[in-house]
Short mmCIF file of C-alpha atoms in Angstrom, two decimals:
data_model
loop_
_atom_site.label_atom_id
_atom_site.label_comp_id
_atom_site.label_asym_id
_atom_site.label_seq_id
_atom_site.Cartn_x
_atom_site.Cartn_y
_atom_site.Cartn_z
CA MET L 1 2.49 -72.73 -48.88
CA ASN L 2 1.35 -76.12 -50.09
CA PHE L 3 -2.58 -74.96 -51.06
CA LYS L 4 -3.52 -78.67 -53.24
CA ARG L 5 -6.36 -80.50 -53.58
CA THR L 6 -4.13 -83.16 -54.13
CA GLU L 7 -1.92 -82.87 -50.72
CA ALA L 8 -5.01 -82.29 -49.01
CA LEU L 9 -6.81 -85.52 -49.74
CA LYS L 10 -3.86 -87.28 -48.87
CA GLN L 11 -4.57 -85.43 -45.09
CA VAL L 12 -7.75 -86.85 -45.08
CA LYS L 13 -6.65 -90.26 -45.89
CA THR L 14 -4.03 -90.22 -42.79
CA ALA L 15 -6.06 -88.58 -40.09
CA ASP L 16 -8.01 -90.49 -37.94
CA GLN L 17 -9.58 -88.06 -36.30
CA TRP L 18 -10.39 -83.76 -36.75
CA ASP L 19 -10.66 -81.75 -33.79
CA ILE L 20 -13.80 -79.67 -36.49
CA ALA L 21 -14.73 -80.35 -39.08
CA ILE L 22 -16.44 -77.11 -41.07
CA ILE L 23 -19.20 -77.60 -43.89
CA GLY L 24 -19.15 -74.51 -46.36
CA GLY L 25 -16.52 -72.70 -48.27
CA GLY L 26 -17.85 -68.99 -47.91
CA ALA L 27 -17.42 -65.98 -46.03
CA THR L 28 -18.27 -67.70 -42.62
CA GLY L 29 -16.63 -71.23 -43.01
CA LEU L 30 -13.01 -69.24 -44.15
CA GLY L 31 -13.65 -67.60 -41.05
CA ILE L 32 -13.90 -70.29 -38.83
CA ALA L 33 -11.72 -72.20 -40.44
CA VAL L 34 -8.85 -69.90 -40.16
CA ASP L 35 -9.63 -69.00 -36.51
CA ALA L 36 -9.54 -72.58 -35.92
CA ALA L 37 -6.38 -74.01 -37.54
CA SER L 38 -4.91 -70.74 -35.86
CA ARG L 39 -5.75 -71.82 -32.60
CA GLY L 40 -3.86 -75.11 -32.91
CA TYR L 41 -7.21 -78.08 -33.64
CA LYS L 42 -7.06 -80.05 -35.77
CA THR L 43 -9.33 -78.71 -38.76
CA LEU L 44 -11.06 -79.85 -42.00
CA LEU L 45 -13.58 -77.19 -44.04
CA ILE L 46 -15.14 -78.99 -46.84
CA GLU L 47 -17.06 -76.86 -49.64
CA LYS L 48 -18.87 -78.42 -52.19
CA TYR L 49 -18.39 -75.71 -55.03
CA ASP L 50 -16.03 -73.72 -55.27
CA PHE L 51 -14.78 -70.99 -51.99
CA ALA L 52 -16.97 -68.40 -51.66
CA LYS L 53 -18.64 -69.73 -55.20
CA GLY L 54 -22.69 -68.82 -53.35
CA THR L 55 -23.21 -65.55 -52.04
CA SER L 56 -19.58 -64.89 -50.61
CA SER L 57 -18.41 -63.53 -54.35
CA LYS L 58 -20.90 -61.28 -54.69
CA SER L 59 -21.74 -59.04 -52.08
CA THR L 60 -21.80 -55.20 -52.78
CA LYS L 61 -17.39 -55.77 -52.04
CA LEU L 62 -17.94 -53.13 -48.98
CA VAL L 63 -16.36 -53.69 -46.14
CA HIS L 64 -19.21 -51.66 -43.17
CA GLY L 65 -20.69 -51.16 -40.55
CA GLY L 66 -24.44 -50.69 -42.07
CA VAL L 67 -25.59 -47.02 -42.10
CA ARG L 68 -29.46 -48.59 -43.02
CA TYR L 69 -29.02 -51.19 -39.83
CA LEU L 70 -27.90 -47.85 -37.62
CA ALA L 71 -30.92 -45.96 -38.63
CA ASN L 72 -33.13 -49.46 -37.96
CA GLY L 73 -31.80 -49.28 -34.43
CA ASP L 74 -29.46 -52.25 -34.65
CA VAL L 75 -26.36 -50.27 -32.68
CA LYS L 76 -25.15 -53.68 -31.49
CA LEU L 77 -24.40 -54.93 -34.77
CA VAL L 78 -23.06 -51.77 -36.43
CA TYR L 79 -20.45 -51.08 -33.48
CA SER L 80 -19.22 -54.54 -33.97
CA ALA L 81 -18.98 -54.27 -38.00
CA LEU L 82 -16.94 -51.10 -37.55
CA LYS L 83 -14.63 -52.94 -35.35
CA GLU L 84 -14.63 -55.77 -38.19
CA ARG L 85 -13.84 -53.15 -40.49
CA GLY L 86 -11.23 -51.50 -38.59
CA LEU L 87 -9.15 -54.98 -37.99
CA LEU L 88 -9.82 -56.42 -41.55
CA PHE L 89 -7.63 -53.37 -43.25
CA LYS L 90 -4.98 -54.53 -40.63
CA ASN L 91 -4.89 -58.02 -41.62
CA ALA L 92 -5.87 -57.98 -45.43
CA PRO L 93 -4.54 -54.57 -46.47
CA HIS L 94 -3.96 -55.47 -49.91
CA VAL L 95 -7.84 -56.95 -50.45
CA SER L 96 -9.24 -54.05 -48.31
CA PHE L 97 -9.26 -50.35 -48.54
CA VAL L 98 -11.00 -47.03 -47.42
CA GLN L 99 -13.75 -45.93 -49.74
CA SER L 100 -14.74 -42.44 -49.73
CA PHE L 101 -19.14 -42.38 -50.72
CA VAL L 102 -21.00 -38.87 -51.20
CA ILE L 103 -24.70 -39.07 -50.22
CA PRO L 104 -26.46 -35.72 -52.80
CA SER L 105 -28.86 -34.01 -51.31
CA TYR L 106 -32.03 -32.49 -52.29
CA SER L 107 -33.22 -31.12 -49.48
CA PHE L 108 -31.90 -28.74 -46.43
CA PHE L 109 -33.92 -31.36 -43.40
CA GLY L 110 -32.16 -35.03 -45.24
CA LYS L 111 -28.50 -33.14 -45.52
CA MET L 112 -29.25 -32.77 -41.67
CA LYS L 113 -30.64 -35.71 -40.27
CA PHE L 114 -27.84 -37.98 -42.94
CA LEU L 115 -25.06 -36.36 -40.81
CA ILE L 116 -25.98 -36.54 -37.16
CA GLY L 117 -26.92 -40.32 -37.98
CA LEU L 118 -23.12 -40.17 -40.13
CA LYS L 119 -21.48 -38.48 -36.99
CA MET L 120 -22.96 -40.95 -34.88
CA TYR L 121 -21.00 -43.99 -37.26
CA ASP L 122 -17.62 -41.39 -37.15
CA TRP L 123 -18.08 -42.11 -33.26
CA MET L 124 -18.89 -45.57 -33.09
CA ALA L 125 -15.79 -46.81 -34.43
CA GLY L 126 -13.60 -44.98 -32.30
CA SER L 127 -10.67 -45.19 -32.50
CA LEU L 128 -10.99 -47.33 -35.41
CA ARG L 129 -12.35 -44.34 -37.58
CA ILE L 130 -11.17 -43.96 -40.89
CA GLY L 131 -12.57 -40.76 -41.88
CA LYS L 132 -14.69 -37.78 -40.94
CA SER L 133 -17.60 -36.78 -42.05
CA SER L 134 -18.55 -33.29 -43.48
CA LEU L 135 -21.00 -31.55 -45.06
CA LEU L 136 -20.70 -30.83 -49.23
CA ASN L 137 -21.76 -27.58 -50.82
CA LYS L 138 -23.27 -28.04 -54.43
CA ARG L 139 -20.32 -27.19 -56.09
CA GLU L 140 -18.51 -29.64 -54.03
CA VAL L 141 -20.66 -32.63 -54.64
CA ILE L 142 -20.44 -32.29 -57.75
CA GLU L 143 -16.36 -31.81 -58.25
CA LYS L 144 -16.64 -35.27 -57.05
CA LEU L 145 -19.66 -37.15 -58.40
CA PRO L 146 -19.73 -35.12 -61.99
CA LYS L 147 -22.03 -37.26 -63.52
CA ILE L 148 -24.57 -36.53 -60.57
CA LYS L 149 -27.61 -34.38 -61.34
CA THR L 150 -27.54 -31.08 -60.14
CA LYS L 151 -31.84 -29.88 -60.63
CA GLY L 152 -32.70 -29.54 -57.01
CA LEU L 153 -29.40 -30.34 -55.31
CA ILE L 154 -28.26 -27.99 -52.77
CA GLY L 155 -25.22 -30.03 -51.22
CA GLY L 156 -24.78 -32.84 -49.89
CA ILE L 157 -22.42 -35.04 -47.56
CA GLN L 158 -19.09 -36.93 -47.65
CA TYR L 159 -18.83 -39.85 -45.36
CA PHE L 160 -16.28 -43.08 -45.19
CA ASP L 161 -16.64 -46.77 -45.46
CA GLY L 162 -14.26 -49.54 -46.63
CA GLN L 163 -14.39 -51.70 -49.70
CA PHE L 164 -12.72 -54.80 -50.19
CA ASP L 165 -12.91 -57.75 -52.74
CA ASP L 166 -14.68 -61.45 -51.40
CA ALA L 167 -13.72 -64.07 -54.00
CA ARG L 168 -10.25 -62.85 -52.95
CA LEU L 169 -10.14 -62.26 -49.29
CA ALA L 170 -11.78 -65.48 -49.53
CA ILE L 171 -9.42 -67.60 -50.87
CA ASN L 172 -6.79 -65.50 -49.29
CA LEU L 173 -8.69 -67.15 -45.98
CA ALA L 174 -8.44 -70.48 -47.29
CA GLN L 175 -4.55 -70.22 -48.16
CA THR L 176 -3.95 -68.50 -44.03
CA ALA L 177 -6.65 -70.76 -42.57
CA ALA L 178 -3.64 -73.95 -44.59
CA GLU L 179 -0.44 -72.64 -43.49
CA HIS L 180 -2.06 -72.37 -39.56
CA GLY L 181 -2.03 -76.36 -40.65
CA ALA L 182 -5.93 -76.88 -41.57
CA THR L 183 -7.15 -78.69 -44.45
CA VAL L 184 -9.09 -77.18 -46.55
CA LEU L 185 -10.62 -78.70 -49.99
CA ASN L 186 -13.26 -77.07 -52.37
CA TYR L 187 -15.52 -79.54 -54.52
CA THR L 188 -17.09 -81.91 -51.74
CA ASP L 189 -20.02 -82.73 -50.80
CA VAL L 190 -21.58 -83.64 -47.61
CA THR L 191 -23.26 -86.91 -47.64
CA ALA L 192 -24.33 -88.17 -44.63
CA ILE L 193 -23.38 -87.20 -40.70
CA THR L 194 -22.21 -89.77 -38.55
CA LYS L 195 -23.80 -90.10 -35.04
CA ASP L 196 -22.78 -92.38 -32.04
CA ASP L 197 -24.37 -95.11 -30.14
CA ALA L 198 -25.70 -91.53 -27.66
CA GLY L 199 -26.62 -89.84 -31.10
CA LYS L 200 -24.10 -87.29 -30.96
CA VAL L 201 -23.13 -86.18 -33.43
CA ASN L 202 -19.11 -87.89 -34.20
CA GLY L 203 -18.61 -87.10 -38.27
CA LEU L 204 -19.79 -87.52 -41.28
CA VAL L 205 -18.90 -88.46 -44.85
CA PHE L 206 -18.83 -86.74 -47.95
CA THR L 207 -17.37 -87.63 -51.80
CA ASP L 208 -14.69 -85.95 -53.79
CA GLN L 209 -17.45 -84.84 -56.80
CA GLN L 210 -13.81 -84.69 -58.69
CA THR L 211 -13.06 -88.54 -58.54
CA GLN L 212 -16.71 -89.77 -56.52
CA GLU L 213 -14.24 -91.14 -54.11
CA VAL L 214 -16.16 -91.78 -51.04
CA TYR L 215 -14.55 -90.25 -47.46
CA THR L 216 -15.51 -91.19 -44.28
CA ILE L 217 -14.43 -89.16 -40.83
CA LYS L 218 -14.16 -88.97 -37.22
CA SER L 219 -14.34 -85.45 -36.08
CA LYS L 220 -14.66 -84.30 -32.31
CA ALA L 221 -17.06 -80.89 -33.45
CA VAL L 222 -18.78 -80.88 -36.50
CA ILE L 223 -19.97 -77.02 -38.12
CA ASN L 224 -22.72 -76.26 -40.32
CA ALA L 225 -21.45 -72.70 -42.32
CA THR L 226 -23.28 -73.19 -45.35
CA GLY L 227 -25.35 -70.04 -45.36
CA ILE L 228 -28.45 -70.32 -47.18
CA PHE L 229 -28.10 -74.34 -47.44
CA VAL L 230 -28.46 -74.50 -44.00
CA ASP L 231 -31.29 -75.83 -43.35
CA ASP L 232 -30.14 -78.86 -45.83
CA ILE L 233 -27.64 -80.21 -43.63
CA LEU L 234 -30.22 -80.01 -40.55
CA LYS L 235 -32.38 -82.30 -42.44
CA LEU L 236 -29.34 -84.56 -42.52
CA ASP L 237 -29.18 -84.15 -38.68
CA THR L 238 -32.33 -84.11 -38.33
CA ALA L 239 -34.44 -85.44 -41.06
CA THR L 240 -37.66 -84.52 -39.84
CA HIS L 241 -36.62 -80.24 -39.30
CA LYS L 242 -38.77 -76.80 -40.51
CA ASN L 243 -36.47 -74.40 -41.94
CA LEU L 244 -34.49 -71.34 -40.57
CA VAL L 245 -33.81 -69.88 -43.50
CA ARG L 246 -35.31 -68.17 -46.24
CA PRO L 247 -33.18 -66.47 -48.22
CA SER L 248 -33.28 -62.78 -49.98
CA GLN L 249 -32.11 -62.00 -53.20
CA GLY L 250 -29.22 -58.67 -53.61
CA ALA L 251 -29.05 -57.97 -57.35
CA HIS L 252 -26.30 -55.57 -58.95
CA ILE L 253 -25.09 -54.69 -62.37
CA VAL L 254 -22.01 -53.24 -63.83
CA VAL L 255 -21.44 -50.29 -66.08
CA ASP L 256 -18.43 -48.13 -67.32
CA LYS L 257 -16.72 -46.50 -64.83
CA LYS L 258 -17.78 -43.19 -67.28
CA PHE L 259 -21.27 -43.20 -65.70
CA LEU L 260 -20.16 -42.21 -62.59
CA GLY L 261 -16.79 -40.83 -63.52
CA ASN L 262 -14.53 -40.29 -60.44
CA ILE L 263 -13.21 -42.55 -57.68
CA ASP L 264 -15.88 -41.27 -55.39
CA ALA L 265 -19.42 -43.40 -54.74
CA LEU L 266 -22.31 -42.72 -54.36
CA MET L 267 -25.05 -43.50 -51.86
CA ILE L 268 -28.52 -43.10 -52.73
CA PRO L 269 -30.27 -43.46 -48.45
CA GLU L 270 -33.96 -43.88 -49.50
CA THR L 271 -35.19 -45.26 -52.93
CA SER L 272 -38.80 -45.58 -54.04
CA ASP L 273 -38.99 -48.23 -52.30
CA GLY L 274 -36.94 -46.91 -48.70
CA ARG L 275 -33.49 -49.02 -49.24
CA VAL L 276 -30.36 -47.75 -50.47
CA LEU L 277 -28.83 -47.81 -53.68
CA PHE L 278 -24.92 -48.04 -53.49
CA GLY L 279 -22.81 -46.98 -57.49
CA VAL L 280 -19.53 -48.12 -56.37
CA PRO L 281 -15.88 -48.16 -58.45
CA TRP L 282 -14.86 -51.52 -58.69
CA HIS L 283 -11.87 -52.76 -60.83
CA ASP L 284 -11.69 -49.52 -62.78
CA LYS L 285 -15.77 -50.35 -63.32
CA VAL L 286 -19.19 -49.28 -61.41
CA LEU L 287 -21.09 -51.72 -59.33
CA LEU L 288 -24.97 -50.21 -59.18
CA GLY L 289 -26.84 -52.42 -56.68
CA THR L 290 -28.31 -53.45 -54.41
CA THR L 291 -32.07 -55.21 -53.99
CA ASP L 292 -33.30 -57.28 -51.27
CA THR L 293 -36.20 -59.88 -52.48
CA PRO L 294 -37.86 -62.18 -50.14
CA LEU L 295 -37.17 -65.40 -52.62
CA ASN L 296 -39.02 -68.89 -51.45
CA GLU L 297 -35.72 -71.09 -52.86
CA HIS L 298 -32.95 -71.02 -52.82
CA GLN L 299 -30.18 -71.76 -55.45
CA ILE L 300 -26.15 -71.82 -56.18
CA GLU L 301 -26.28 -69.15 -59.49
CA PRO L 302 -29.17 -67.06 -58.53
CA ARG L 303 -30.51 -64.34 -61.80
CA PRO L 304 -31.10 -60.88 -61.02
CA LEU L 305 -35.20 -60.37 -61.64
CA GLU L 306 -35.96 -58.07 -64.75
CA GLU L 307 -37.58 -55.85 -61.73
CA GLU L 308 -34.47 -55.65 -59.90
CA ILE L 309 -32.91 -54.81 -62.70
CA THR L 310 -35.49 -52.11 -64.02
CA PHE L 311 -35.40 -51.05 -60.70
CA ILE L 312 -31.39 -50.31 -60.98
CA LEU L 313 -31.79 -48.71 -63.22
CA ASN L 314 -34.10 -46.30 -62.95
CA THR L 315 -32.69 -45.42 -59.56
CA ALA L 316 -29.50 -44.40 -61.17
CA ASN L 317 -31.92 -42.27 -63.69
CA ALA L 318 -32.99 -40.91 -60.98
CA TYR L 319 -29.80 -39.48 -59.96
CA LEU L 320 -27.28 -39.46 -62.25
CA GLU L 321 -27.52 -37.21 -65.85
CA HIS L 322 -26.53 -39.91 -68.89
CA ALA L 323 -27.60 -43.33 -66.80
CA PRO L 324 -26.83 -46.20 -68.16
CA THR L 325 -29.32 -47.96 -69.97
CA ARG L 326 -29.40 -51.86 -70.04
CA GLN L 327 -27.22 -51.59 -73.38
CA ASP L 328 -24.96 -50.29 -71.39
CA VAL L 329 -24.66 -53.44 -68.87
CA LEU L 330 -21.08 -54.80 -68.63
CA SER L 331 -22.44 -58.32 -66.07
CA ILE L 332 -25.61 -58.49 -63.47
CA PHE L 333 -25.31 -60.70 -60.51
CA ALA L 334 -27.25 -62.10 -57.60
CA GLY L 335 -26.21 -63.36 -54.50
CA LEU L 336 -28.90 -64.77 -52.07
CA ARG L 337 -28.54 -63.93 -47.95
CA PRO L 338 -29.43 -66.59 -45.11
CA LEU L 339 -32.43 -63.83 -43.36
CA ALA L 340 -34.16 -65.63 -40.70
CA ALA L 341 -37.35 -67.48 -42.41
CA PRO L 342 -40.18 -65.01 -41.50
CA THR L 343 -43.08 -67.14 -37.96
CA ASN L 344 -46.07 -65.50 -39.88
CA SER L 345 -46.72 -67.26 -43.76
CA ASP L 346 -47.36 -63.49 -45.66
CA SER L 347 -44.75 -62.10 -44.32
CA ASN L 348 -42.47 -60.32 -47.20
CA SER L 349 -40.25 -57.82 -45.48
CA THR L 350 -37.03 -58.14 -45.06
CA LYS L 351 -35.30 -54.94 -44.70
CA GLU L 352 -35.63 -54.71 -41.22
CA ILE L 353 -34.57 -58.00 -40.40
CA SER L 354 -31.26 -57.93 -38.44
CA ARG L 355 -28.25 -59.46 -40.70
CA ASP L 356 -26.68 -60.07 -37.31
CA HIS L 357 -25.89 -63.84 -36.96
CA LYS L 358 -27.24 -66.52 -35.25
CA LEU L 359 -25.45 -69.79 -33.14
CA ILE L 360 -27.35 -72.94 -32.47
CA LYS L 361 -27.16 -76.15 -30.57
CA SER L 362 -29.09 -78.90 -32.69
CA PRO L 363 -29.79 -81.79 -29.96
CA SER L 364 -27.03 -83.91 -31.20
CA ASN L 365 -24.08 -81.34 -30.83
CA LEU L 366 -23.94 -80.74 -34.74
CA VAL L 367 -23.12 -76.60 -34.76
CA THR L 368 -24.76 -74.15 -36.92
CA ILE L 369 -23.93 -70.60 -37.75
CA THR L 370 -26.65 -68.82 -39.48
CA GLY L 371 -26.80 -65.06 -41.02
CA GLY L 372 -24.01 -62.43 -40.62
CA LYS L 373 -21.94 -60.15 -42.42
CA TRP L 374 -18.95 -60.76 -44.79
CA THR L 375 -17.41 -57.46 -42.40
CA THR L 376 -17.36 -59.52 -39.55
CA TYR L 377 -16.58 -62.79 -40.79
CA ARG L 378 -13.49 -62.80 -38.15
CA LYS L 379 -16.55 -62.37 -34.90
CA MET L 380 -18.18 -64.96 -36.47
CA GLY L 381 -15.72 -67.56 -36.31
CA GLU L 382 -14.54 -66.87 -32.62
CA GLU L 383 -17.94 -66.51 -31.32
CA THR L 384 -18.73 -70.15 -33.77
CA VAL L 385 -14.64 -72.03 -32.34
CA ASP L 386 -16.11 -70.99 -29.12
CA PHE L 387 -18.88 -72.47 -28.93
CA ALA L 388 -18.33 -75.80 -30.30
CA ILE L 389 -15.36 -75.63 -27.50
CA ALA L 390 -18.68 -75.36 -25.02
CA THR L 391 -20.72 -77.68 -26.46
CA THR L 392 -18.40 -80.61 -27.06
CA GLY L 393 -16.05 -80.33 -24.33
CA LEU L 394 -13.05 -79.93 -26.86
CA GLU L 395 -9.92 -78.21 -24.82
CA ASN L 396 -10.41 -74.29 -24.43
CA LYS L 397 -7.31 -72.28 -26.74
CA ALA L 398 -7.86 -68.45 -26.79
CA CYS L 399 -8.89 -67.04 -30.29
CA LYS L 400 -5.66 -65.53 -31.69
CA THR L 401 -7.39 -64.02 -35.58
CA LEU L 402 -7.26 -60.34 -33.82
CA HIS L 403 -4.11 -59.50 -35.04
CA LEU L 404 -3.55 -61.95 -37.56
CA PRO L 405 -2.39 -61.09 -41.23
CA ILE L 406 -4.24 -63.03 -44.31
CA HIS L 407 -2.94 -64.42 -46.73
CA GLY L 408 -0.88 -61.58 -48.85
CA SER L 409 -1.05 -59.31 -46.54
CA THR L 410 1.00 -56.61 -47.80
CA THR L 411 1.14 -52.14 -47.31
CA ASN L 412 3.01 -52.36 -50.85
CA LYS L 413 0.71 -50.82 -53.27
CA GLN L 414 0.38 -52.17 -56.93
CA SER L 415 -1.55 -50.44 -60.06
CA GLY L 416 -4.49 -51.62 -61.25
CA HIS L 417 -5.96 -55.57 -60.20
CA TRP L 418 -2.13 -56.63 -59.56
CA GLN L 419 -3.05 -54.95 -55.54
CA VAL L 420 -5.32 -58.14 -54.54
CA TYR L 421 -2.23 -60.43 -55.18
CA GLY L 422 -0.33 -58.63 -52.00
CA SER L 423 2.63 -59.56 -51.65
CA ASP L 424 2.53 -62.72 -54.07
CA MET L 425 3.15 -60.44 -56.70
CA ASP L 426 6.68 -61.03 -57.11
CA ALA L 427 6.55 -64.58 -57.48
CA ILE L 428 3.71 -63.76 -60.42
CA THR L 429 5.87 -60.43 -61.43
CA LYS L 430 8.98 -63.43 -61.50
CA LEU L 431 6.49 -65.83 -63.80
CA MET L 432 6.02 -63.14 -66.99
CA THR L 433 10.23 -62.76 -66.43
CA ASP L 434 11.67 -66.43 -66.39
CA THR L 435 8.59 -66.94 -69.13
CA PRO L 436 7.84 -64.25 -71.49
CA ALA L 437 4.81 -65.62 -72.97
CA LEU L 438 3.68 -65.47 -69.93
CA ALA L 439 3.04 -62.02 -69.89
CA GLU L 440 0.69 -61.90 -72.59
CA LYS L 441 -2.78 -60.44 -72.17
CA ILE L 442 -5.90 -63.36 -71.97
CA HIS L 443 -7.72 -59.77 -74.00
CA GLU L 444 -6.42 -57.61 -75.42
CA LYS L 445 -8.80 -55.14 -73.82
CA TYR L 446 -8.12 -56.16 -69.80
CA ASP L 447 -4.69 -56.45 -67.88
CA PHE L 448 -5.11 -60.05 -66.99
CA ARG L 449 -2.04 -62.48 -67.77
CA MET L 450 -2.05 -66.10 -68.77
CA ALA L 451 0.92 -66.05 -65.86
CA GLU L 452 -2.19 -65.16 -64.01
CA VAL L 453 -3.75 -68.83 -64.50
CA VAL L 454 -0.50 -70.77 -63.71
CA TRP L 455 -0.41 -69.47 -60.64
CA ALA L 456 -3.77 -69.90 -60.32
CA CYS L 457 -3.19 -73.60 -60.79
CA GLU L 458 -0.19 -73.85 -58.75
CA HIS L 459 -1.75 -72.11 -55.40
CA GLU L 460 -4.93 -71.15 -55.70
CA MET L 461 -6.58 -74.57 -55.76
CA VAL L 462 -8.87 -73.94 -59.46
CA VAL L 463 -11.14 -76.84 -60.76
CA LYS L 464 -13.15 -75.46 -63.60
CA LEU L 465 -12.26 -72.92 -65.58
CA GLU L 466 -15.26 -70.35 -64.15
CA ASP L 467 -13.29 -70.83 -60.72
CA PHE L 468 -10.29 -68.81 -62.17
CA LEU L 469 -12.89 -66.41 -65.00
CA ALA L 470 -15.33 -65.81 -61.73
CA ARG L 471 -13.07 -65.84 -58.70
CA ARG L 472 -9.68 -66.08 -58.89
CA ILE L 473 -9.50 -62.86 -61.24
CA ARG L 474 -13.35 -61.68 -61.44
CA PHE L 475 -13.11 -61.02 -65.11
CA LEU L 476 -17.17 -62.73 -65.12
CA LEU L 477 -18.28 -60.10 -62.84
CA LEU L 478 -16.48 -57.02 -64.76
CA ASP L 479 -17.36 -57.67 -68.07
CA ALA L 480 -18.92 -61.09 -68.77
CA GLN L 481 -19.12 -61.29 -73.02
CA ALA L 482 -14.84 -60.20 -73.00
CA SER L 483 -13.97 -63.22 -70.13
CA LEU L 484 -16.19 -65.82 -72.61
CA GLU L 485 -13.97 -64.27 -75.26
CA ALA L 486 -11.20 -65.63 -73.07
CA ALA L 487 -12.08 -68.59 -72.16
CA PRO L 488 -10.71 -70.70 -74.80
CA LYS L 489 -6.92 -69.84 -74.62
CA VAL L 490 -7.33 -70.16 -70.63
CA ALA L 491 -9.24 -73.32 -71.03
CA LYS L 492 -6.29 -74.55 -72.86
CA LEU L 493 -3.59 -73.11 -70.79
CA MET L 494 -5.01 -74.80 -67.04
CA ALA L 495 -5.26 -78.68 -69.41
CA GLU L 496 -1.88 -78.10 -69.71
CA GLN L 497 -1.20 -76.94 -65.97
CA LEU L 498 -3.60 -79.16 -64.34
CA ASN L 499 -2.71 -82.41 -66.37
CA LYS L 500 -6.43 -82.41 -68.66
CA ASN L 501 -7.46 -83.11 -71.91
CA GLU L 502 -9.29 -82.07 -74.75
CA ASP L 503 -12.25 -83.46 -73.57
CA TRP L 504 -12.09 -81.79 -70.31
CA VAL L 505 -11.67 -78.35 -72.14
CA ILE L 506 -14.73 -78.79 -74.55
CA GLN L 507 -16.91 -79.62 -71.06
CA GLU L 508 -15.62 -76.81 -69.54
CA LEU L 509 -15.69 -73.59 -72.64
CA GLU L 510 -19.15 -75.21 -72.91
CA ASP L 511 -20.60 -74.87 -69.07
CA TYR L 512 -18.95 -71.52 -68.82
CA ARG L 513 -20.84 -69.82 -72.10
CA SER L 514 -23.71 -71.72 -69.69
CA LEU L 515 -23.12 -69.79 -67.09
CA VAL L 516 -22.22 -66.40 -68.94
CA LYS L 517 -25.75 -66.00 -69.68
CA ASN L 518 -26.57 -65.89 -66.25
CA TYR L 519 -24.38 -63.02 -66.39
CA THR L 520 -25.75 -60.99 -69.51
CA LEU L 521 -28.58 -59.66 -70.28
#
């Protein structure tokens, strides 16, 4: 696998024309790149920051049909997502797996209502069903959730859904696209969309943010897959464009696993504001979230609001004995969902808006996709490429991703965080065997090793210190302060691998210290 920025930039310089150019390297853009490249289209993907830097690395880490969407009557979205959940388990088993969830019940009516809904959820998954929902008595709920509050508890329901590592899947999708011939680049900023004499899009201009070199490329189709930033790209196409998207923030906090106490996840179906809250074991910690807060502005590094942190902690306290307090929080993070902008400017509700995706063709033939969710990334890629074919007259080629293995795909199991490397694990092990110094931990309390830094520099297109600590390994999200303690050692080794000088190390550490403030209370 040749997955290096230098090689990708050479490919840009030598290409006369692309079939499909994709703006955006999150879940949606990467899914499109895999679909387009595997069909045989000459494909370019450019991302302003790092792959999955935005919302796509800040999800609740669930591969799910959406129990809440079913309650809202969004049956079509749930049905599609359940099918995609099953396909993801088959195509990327190294980064996705079945997770047991328990809904504690404090009323008979509530218990039966949720059981009926979850039985329908099971049924809709059909042959891709991953488990059977069942009633639990009080004793069984306490066995599965030892830290649950028992006063008034009458039993509960167990159901099964999926969990994954979002940023790891993202980098594996980028690698998969490259393996099928795509050129993918991070840290490249689109500054203009070019058009022919008829006013139709025929390419774009972007700047390599590492060198400030400007590139102009030609492409038969251009796809805007920039999530919460879709309006910024649409304004390059049409200066008078009115915003389609309004961001909704989902906040999370990460605490020690002792606060939940087992391998089962907690699902609270009706919080004080009528939403859903999860307590999910993830990488030996527990992730609590999420919220749904309408915002008027979008940014690449949002911070959870004080009221969101309070809401999550208060809700956890209502259900857990010895619930976590602010002092127990290891990391906080937030992602912004791109929801349809409300037509009524006074509307503040986001929970009723469908999470389904929408495809839009501009008069210039610029294709834009907005909305959607991680679970349906593959289907979104397929539909977007089909839409681009219809819009621009590209030669029609059949979709190949239904059963396409994602880079790293293997059913072999590894312990701890090593699982997410999949079939790459053997090569990382060899690095540690050949050079024992690379087996050294980057932090005494965690099992991350120096070999992972070398691997990421060689094979995972890291550019900044943050890329490694936040997304190639998930250290920033798991324990922000500990990741900062490990940063100097990591930066030094990265500099050696990437041929950077001491000034680079100093700047990266300064940038990372500033970033960590966003992830700590």
